[in-house]
Coordinates of N, CA and C in Angstrom, one line a residue:
X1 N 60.2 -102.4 -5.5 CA 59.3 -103.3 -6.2 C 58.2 -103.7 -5.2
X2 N 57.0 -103.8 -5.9 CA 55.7 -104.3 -4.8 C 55.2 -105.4 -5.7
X3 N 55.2 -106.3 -4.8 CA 54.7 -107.6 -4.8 C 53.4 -107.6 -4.0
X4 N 52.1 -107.9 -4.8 CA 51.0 -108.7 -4.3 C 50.8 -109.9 -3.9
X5 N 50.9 -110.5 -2.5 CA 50.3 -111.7 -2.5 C 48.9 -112.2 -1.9
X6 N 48.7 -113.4 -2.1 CA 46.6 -113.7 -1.3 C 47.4 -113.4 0.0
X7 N 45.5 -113.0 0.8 CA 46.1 -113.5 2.3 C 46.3 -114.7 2.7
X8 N 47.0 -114.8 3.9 CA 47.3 -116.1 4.3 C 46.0 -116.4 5.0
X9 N 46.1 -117.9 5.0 CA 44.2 -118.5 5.0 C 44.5 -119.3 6.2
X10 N 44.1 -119.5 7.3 CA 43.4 -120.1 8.6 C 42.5 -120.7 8.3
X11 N 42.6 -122.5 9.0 CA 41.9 -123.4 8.5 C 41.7 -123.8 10.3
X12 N 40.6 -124.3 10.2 CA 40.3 -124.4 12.1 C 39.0 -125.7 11.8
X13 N 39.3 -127.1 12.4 CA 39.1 -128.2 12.1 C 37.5 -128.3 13.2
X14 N 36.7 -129.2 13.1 CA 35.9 -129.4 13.3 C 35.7 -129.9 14.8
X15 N 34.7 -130.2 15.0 CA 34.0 -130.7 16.2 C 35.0 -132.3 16.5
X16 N 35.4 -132.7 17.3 CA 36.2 -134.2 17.6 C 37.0 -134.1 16.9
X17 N 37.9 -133.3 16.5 CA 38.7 -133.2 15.1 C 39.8 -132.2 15.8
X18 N 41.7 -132.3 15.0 CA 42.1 -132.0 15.1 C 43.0 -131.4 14.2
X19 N 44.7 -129.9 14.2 CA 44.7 -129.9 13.2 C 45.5 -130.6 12.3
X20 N 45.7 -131.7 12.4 CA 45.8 -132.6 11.4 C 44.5 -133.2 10.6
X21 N 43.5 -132.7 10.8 CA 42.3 -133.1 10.1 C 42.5 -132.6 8.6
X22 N 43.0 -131.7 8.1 CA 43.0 -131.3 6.7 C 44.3 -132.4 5.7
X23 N 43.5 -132.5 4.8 CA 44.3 -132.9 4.0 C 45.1 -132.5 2.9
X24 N 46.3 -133.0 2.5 CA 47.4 -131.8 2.2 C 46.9 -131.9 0.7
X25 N 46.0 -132.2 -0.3 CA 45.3 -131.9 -1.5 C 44.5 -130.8 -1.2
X26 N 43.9 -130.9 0.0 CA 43.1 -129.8 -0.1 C 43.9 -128.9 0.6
X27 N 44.9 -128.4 1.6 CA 45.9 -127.3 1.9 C 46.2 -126.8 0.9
X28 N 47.1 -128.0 -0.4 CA 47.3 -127.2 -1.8 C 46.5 -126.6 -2.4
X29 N 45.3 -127.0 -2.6 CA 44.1 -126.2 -3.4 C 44.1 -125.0 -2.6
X30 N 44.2 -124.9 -1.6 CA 43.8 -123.4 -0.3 C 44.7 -122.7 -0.8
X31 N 46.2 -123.5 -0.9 CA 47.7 -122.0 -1.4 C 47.4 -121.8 -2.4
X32 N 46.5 -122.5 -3.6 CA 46.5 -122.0 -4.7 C 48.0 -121.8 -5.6
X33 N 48.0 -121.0 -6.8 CA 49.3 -121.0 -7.7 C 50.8 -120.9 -6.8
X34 N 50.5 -120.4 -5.7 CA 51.8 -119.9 -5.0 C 52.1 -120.9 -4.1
X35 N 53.2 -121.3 -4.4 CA 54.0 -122.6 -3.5 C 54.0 -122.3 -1.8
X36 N 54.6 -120.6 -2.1 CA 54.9 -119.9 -0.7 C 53.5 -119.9 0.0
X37 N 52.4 -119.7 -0.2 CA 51.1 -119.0 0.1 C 51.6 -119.4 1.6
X38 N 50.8 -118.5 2.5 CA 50.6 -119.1 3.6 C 49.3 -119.8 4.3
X39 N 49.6 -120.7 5.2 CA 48.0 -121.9 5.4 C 48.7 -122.2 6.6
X40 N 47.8 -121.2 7.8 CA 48.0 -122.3 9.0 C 46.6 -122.6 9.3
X41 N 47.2 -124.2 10.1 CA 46.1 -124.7 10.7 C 45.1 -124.5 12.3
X42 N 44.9 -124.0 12.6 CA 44.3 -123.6 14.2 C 44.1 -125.1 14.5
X43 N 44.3 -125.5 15.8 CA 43.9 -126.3 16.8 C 43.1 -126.0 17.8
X44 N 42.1 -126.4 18.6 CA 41.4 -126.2 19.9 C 40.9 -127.8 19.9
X45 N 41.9 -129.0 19.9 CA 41.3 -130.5 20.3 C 41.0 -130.3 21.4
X46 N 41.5 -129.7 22.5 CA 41.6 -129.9 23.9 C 40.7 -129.4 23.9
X47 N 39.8 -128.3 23.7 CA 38.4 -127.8 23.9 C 37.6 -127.8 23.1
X48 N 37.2 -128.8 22.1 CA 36.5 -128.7 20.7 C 35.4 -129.1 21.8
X49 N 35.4 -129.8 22.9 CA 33.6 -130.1 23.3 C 32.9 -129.2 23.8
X50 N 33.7 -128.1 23.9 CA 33.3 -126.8 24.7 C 33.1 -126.0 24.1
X51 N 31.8 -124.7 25.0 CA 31.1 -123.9 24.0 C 32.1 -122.9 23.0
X52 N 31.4 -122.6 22.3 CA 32.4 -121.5 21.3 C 33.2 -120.5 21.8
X53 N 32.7 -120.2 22.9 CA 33.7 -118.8 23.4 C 35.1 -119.9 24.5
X54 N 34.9 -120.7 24.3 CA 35.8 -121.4 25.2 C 36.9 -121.4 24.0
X55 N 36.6 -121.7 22.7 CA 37.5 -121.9 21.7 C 38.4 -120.8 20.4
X56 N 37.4 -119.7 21.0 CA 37.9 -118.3 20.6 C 39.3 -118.1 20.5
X57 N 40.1 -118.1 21.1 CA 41.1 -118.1 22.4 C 42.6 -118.8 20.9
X58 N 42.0 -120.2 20.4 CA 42.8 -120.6 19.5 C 42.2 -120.1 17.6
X59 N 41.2 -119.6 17.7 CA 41.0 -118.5 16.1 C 41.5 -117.5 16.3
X60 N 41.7 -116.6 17.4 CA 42.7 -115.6 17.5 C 44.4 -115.8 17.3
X61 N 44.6 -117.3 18.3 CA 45.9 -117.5 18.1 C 46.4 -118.2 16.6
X62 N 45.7 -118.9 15.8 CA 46.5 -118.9 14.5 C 45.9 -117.9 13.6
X63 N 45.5 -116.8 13.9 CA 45.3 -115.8 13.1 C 47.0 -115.4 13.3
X64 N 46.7 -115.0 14.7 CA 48.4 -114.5 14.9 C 49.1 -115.3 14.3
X65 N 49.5 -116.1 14.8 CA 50.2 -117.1 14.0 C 50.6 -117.0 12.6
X66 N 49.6 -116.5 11.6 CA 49.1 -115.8 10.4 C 50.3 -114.9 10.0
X67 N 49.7 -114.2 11.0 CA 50.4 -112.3 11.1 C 52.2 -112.7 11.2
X68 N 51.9 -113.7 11.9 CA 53.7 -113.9 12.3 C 54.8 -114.8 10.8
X69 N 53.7 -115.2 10.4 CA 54.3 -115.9 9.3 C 54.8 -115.1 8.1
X70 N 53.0 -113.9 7.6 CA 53.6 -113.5 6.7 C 54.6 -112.2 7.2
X71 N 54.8 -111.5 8.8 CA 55.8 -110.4 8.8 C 57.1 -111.1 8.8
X72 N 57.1 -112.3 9.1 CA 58.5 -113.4 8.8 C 58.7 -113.3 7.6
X73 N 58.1 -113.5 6.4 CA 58.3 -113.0 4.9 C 58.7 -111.7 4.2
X74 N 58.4 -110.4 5.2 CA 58.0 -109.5 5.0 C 56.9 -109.2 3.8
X75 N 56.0 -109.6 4.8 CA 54.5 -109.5 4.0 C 54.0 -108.5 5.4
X76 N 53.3 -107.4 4.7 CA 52.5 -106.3 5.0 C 51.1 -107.0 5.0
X77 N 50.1 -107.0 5.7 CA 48.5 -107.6 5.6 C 48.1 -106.9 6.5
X78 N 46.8 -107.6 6.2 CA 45.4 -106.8 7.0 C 44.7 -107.6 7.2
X79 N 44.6 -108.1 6.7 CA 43.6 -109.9 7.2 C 44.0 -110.8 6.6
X80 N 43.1 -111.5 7.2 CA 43.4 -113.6 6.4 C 41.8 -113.5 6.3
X81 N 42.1 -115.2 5.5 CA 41.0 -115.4 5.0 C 41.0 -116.9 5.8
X82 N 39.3 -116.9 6.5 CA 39.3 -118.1 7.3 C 38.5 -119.2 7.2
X83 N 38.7 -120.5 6.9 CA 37.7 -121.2 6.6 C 38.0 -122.2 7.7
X84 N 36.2 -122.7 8.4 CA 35.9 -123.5 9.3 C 35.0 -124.5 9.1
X85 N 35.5 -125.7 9.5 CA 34.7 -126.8 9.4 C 33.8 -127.5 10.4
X86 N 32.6 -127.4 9.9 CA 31.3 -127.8 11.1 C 31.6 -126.6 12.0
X87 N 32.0 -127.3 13.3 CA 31.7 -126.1 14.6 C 32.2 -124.6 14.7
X88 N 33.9 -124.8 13.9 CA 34.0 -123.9 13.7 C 34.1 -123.0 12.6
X89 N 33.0 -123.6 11.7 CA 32.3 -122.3 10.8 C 31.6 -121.7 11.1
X90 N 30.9 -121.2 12.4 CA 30.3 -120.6 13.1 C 31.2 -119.6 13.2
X91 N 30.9 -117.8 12.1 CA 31.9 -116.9 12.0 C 32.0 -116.1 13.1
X92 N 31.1 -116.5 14.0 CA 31.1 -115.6 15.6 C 32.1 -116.4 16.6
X93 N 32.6 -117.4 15.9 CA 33.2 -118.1 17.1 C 35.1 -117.1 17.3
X94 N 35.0 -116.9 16.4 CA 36.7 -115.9 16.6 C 36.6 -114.3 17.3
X95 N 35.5 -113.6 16.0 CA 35.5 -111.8 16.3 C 36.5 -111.5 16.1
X96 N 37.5 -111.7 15.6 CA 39.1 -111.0 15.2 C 38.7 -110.0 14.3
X97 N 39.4 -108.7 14.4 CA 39.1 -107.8 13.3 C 39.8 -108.3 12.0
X98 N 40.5 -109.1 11.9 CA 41.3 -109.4 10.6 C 40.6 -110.3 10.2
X99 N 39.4 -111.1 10.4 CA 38.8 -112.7 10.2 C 38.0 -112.0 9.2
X100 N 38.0 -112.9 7.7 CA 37.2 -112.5 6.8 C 36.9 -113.8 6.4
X101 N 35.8 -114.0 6.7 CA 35.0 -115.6 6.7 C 34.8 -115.8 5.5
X102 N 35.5 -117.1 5.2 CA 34.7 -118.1 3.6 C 34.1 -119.3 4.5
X103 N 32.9 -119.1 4.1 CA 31.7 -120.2 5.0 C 32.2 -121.7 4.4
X104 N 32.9 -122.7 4.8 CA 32.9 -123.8 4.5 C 32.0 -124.7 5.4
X105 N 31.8 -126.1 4.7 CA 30.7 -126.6 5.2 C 29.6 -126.2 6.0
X106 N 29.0 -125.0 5.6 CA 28.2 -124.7 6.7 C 27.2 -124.1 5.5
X107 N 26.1 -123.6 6.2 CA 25.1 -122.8 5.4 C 23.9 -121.9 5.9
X108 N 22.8 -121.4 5.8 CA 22.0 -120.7 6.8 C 21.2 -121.4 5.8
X109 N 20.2 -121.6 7.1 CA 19.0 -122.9 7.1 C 17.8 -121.5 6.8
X110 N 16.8 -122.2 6.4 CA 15.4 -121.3 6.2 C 15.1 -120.1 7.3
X111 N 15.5 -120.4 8.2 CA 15.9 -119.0 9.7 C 16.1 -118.3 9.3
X112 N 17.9 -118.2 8.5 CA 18.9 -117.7 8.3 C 19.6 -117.4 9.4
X113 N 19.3 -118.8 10.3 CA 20.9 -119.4 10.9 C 21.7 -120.3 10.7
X114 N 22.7 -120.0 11.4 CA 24.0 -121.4 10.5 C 24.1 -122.4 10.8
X115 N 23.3 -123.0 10.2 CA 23.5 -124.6 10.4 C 24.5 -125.6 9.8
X116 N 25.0 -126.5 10.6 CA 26.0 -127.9 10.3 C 25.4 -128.6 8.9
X117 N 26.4 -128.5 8.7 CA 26.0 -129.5 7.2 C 27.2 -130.6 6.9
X118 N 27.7 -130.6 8.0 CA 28.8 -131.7 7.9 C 28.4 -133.0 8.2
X119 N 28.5 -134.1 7.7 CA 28.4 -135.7 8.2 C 28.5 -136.1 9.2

């Protein structure tokens, strides 16, 4: 039997922000119908003041993180789906080949660069 599931979704918290920053209404909304879904959170507190490539380092690691959860299920994937708030919705800040960016709070300004639109 083959079972389809979503990918598992990588949430990566903002600028002065930690992953405890998400709130578990909105983690539920992210797993959607499936109780199991998988939702990890990335952390980089320790270097959120620092430039983006400083923080690379932790969108790689809960991607893995990701990978580890769903081959712990035996879930077969190929990517996650990643959503970043403020700093790190900047989709250059990871470069994981598996990163398939849903732009949260963020937007491209008249440029068509990515500008903060967070509070």
């Amino acid at each position: 039997t083959l079972t389809l599931v979503r990918p598992p979704v990588v949430l990566m918290h903002g600028l002065w922000a930690d992953d405890e920053s998400w709130e578990d209404d909105f983690v539920d909304n992210v797993r959607g119908p499936d109780p199991d879904g998988i939702v990890v959170a990335g952390d980089y507190a320790t270097t959120n003041a620092e430039e983006l490539t400083a923080n690379a380092g932790a969108v790689t690691e809960a991607i893995e993180d990701a990978f580890e959860d769903a081959r712990d299920n035996n879930i077969a994937l190929t990517q996650v789906d990643y959503i970043g708030h403020s700093k790190a919705g900047e989709p250059g800040s990871g470069r994981h080949p598996a990163l398939r960016v849903a732009e949260y709070a963020a937007f491209r300004d008249q440029s068509g660069q990515l500008a903060d639109c967070a509070a």
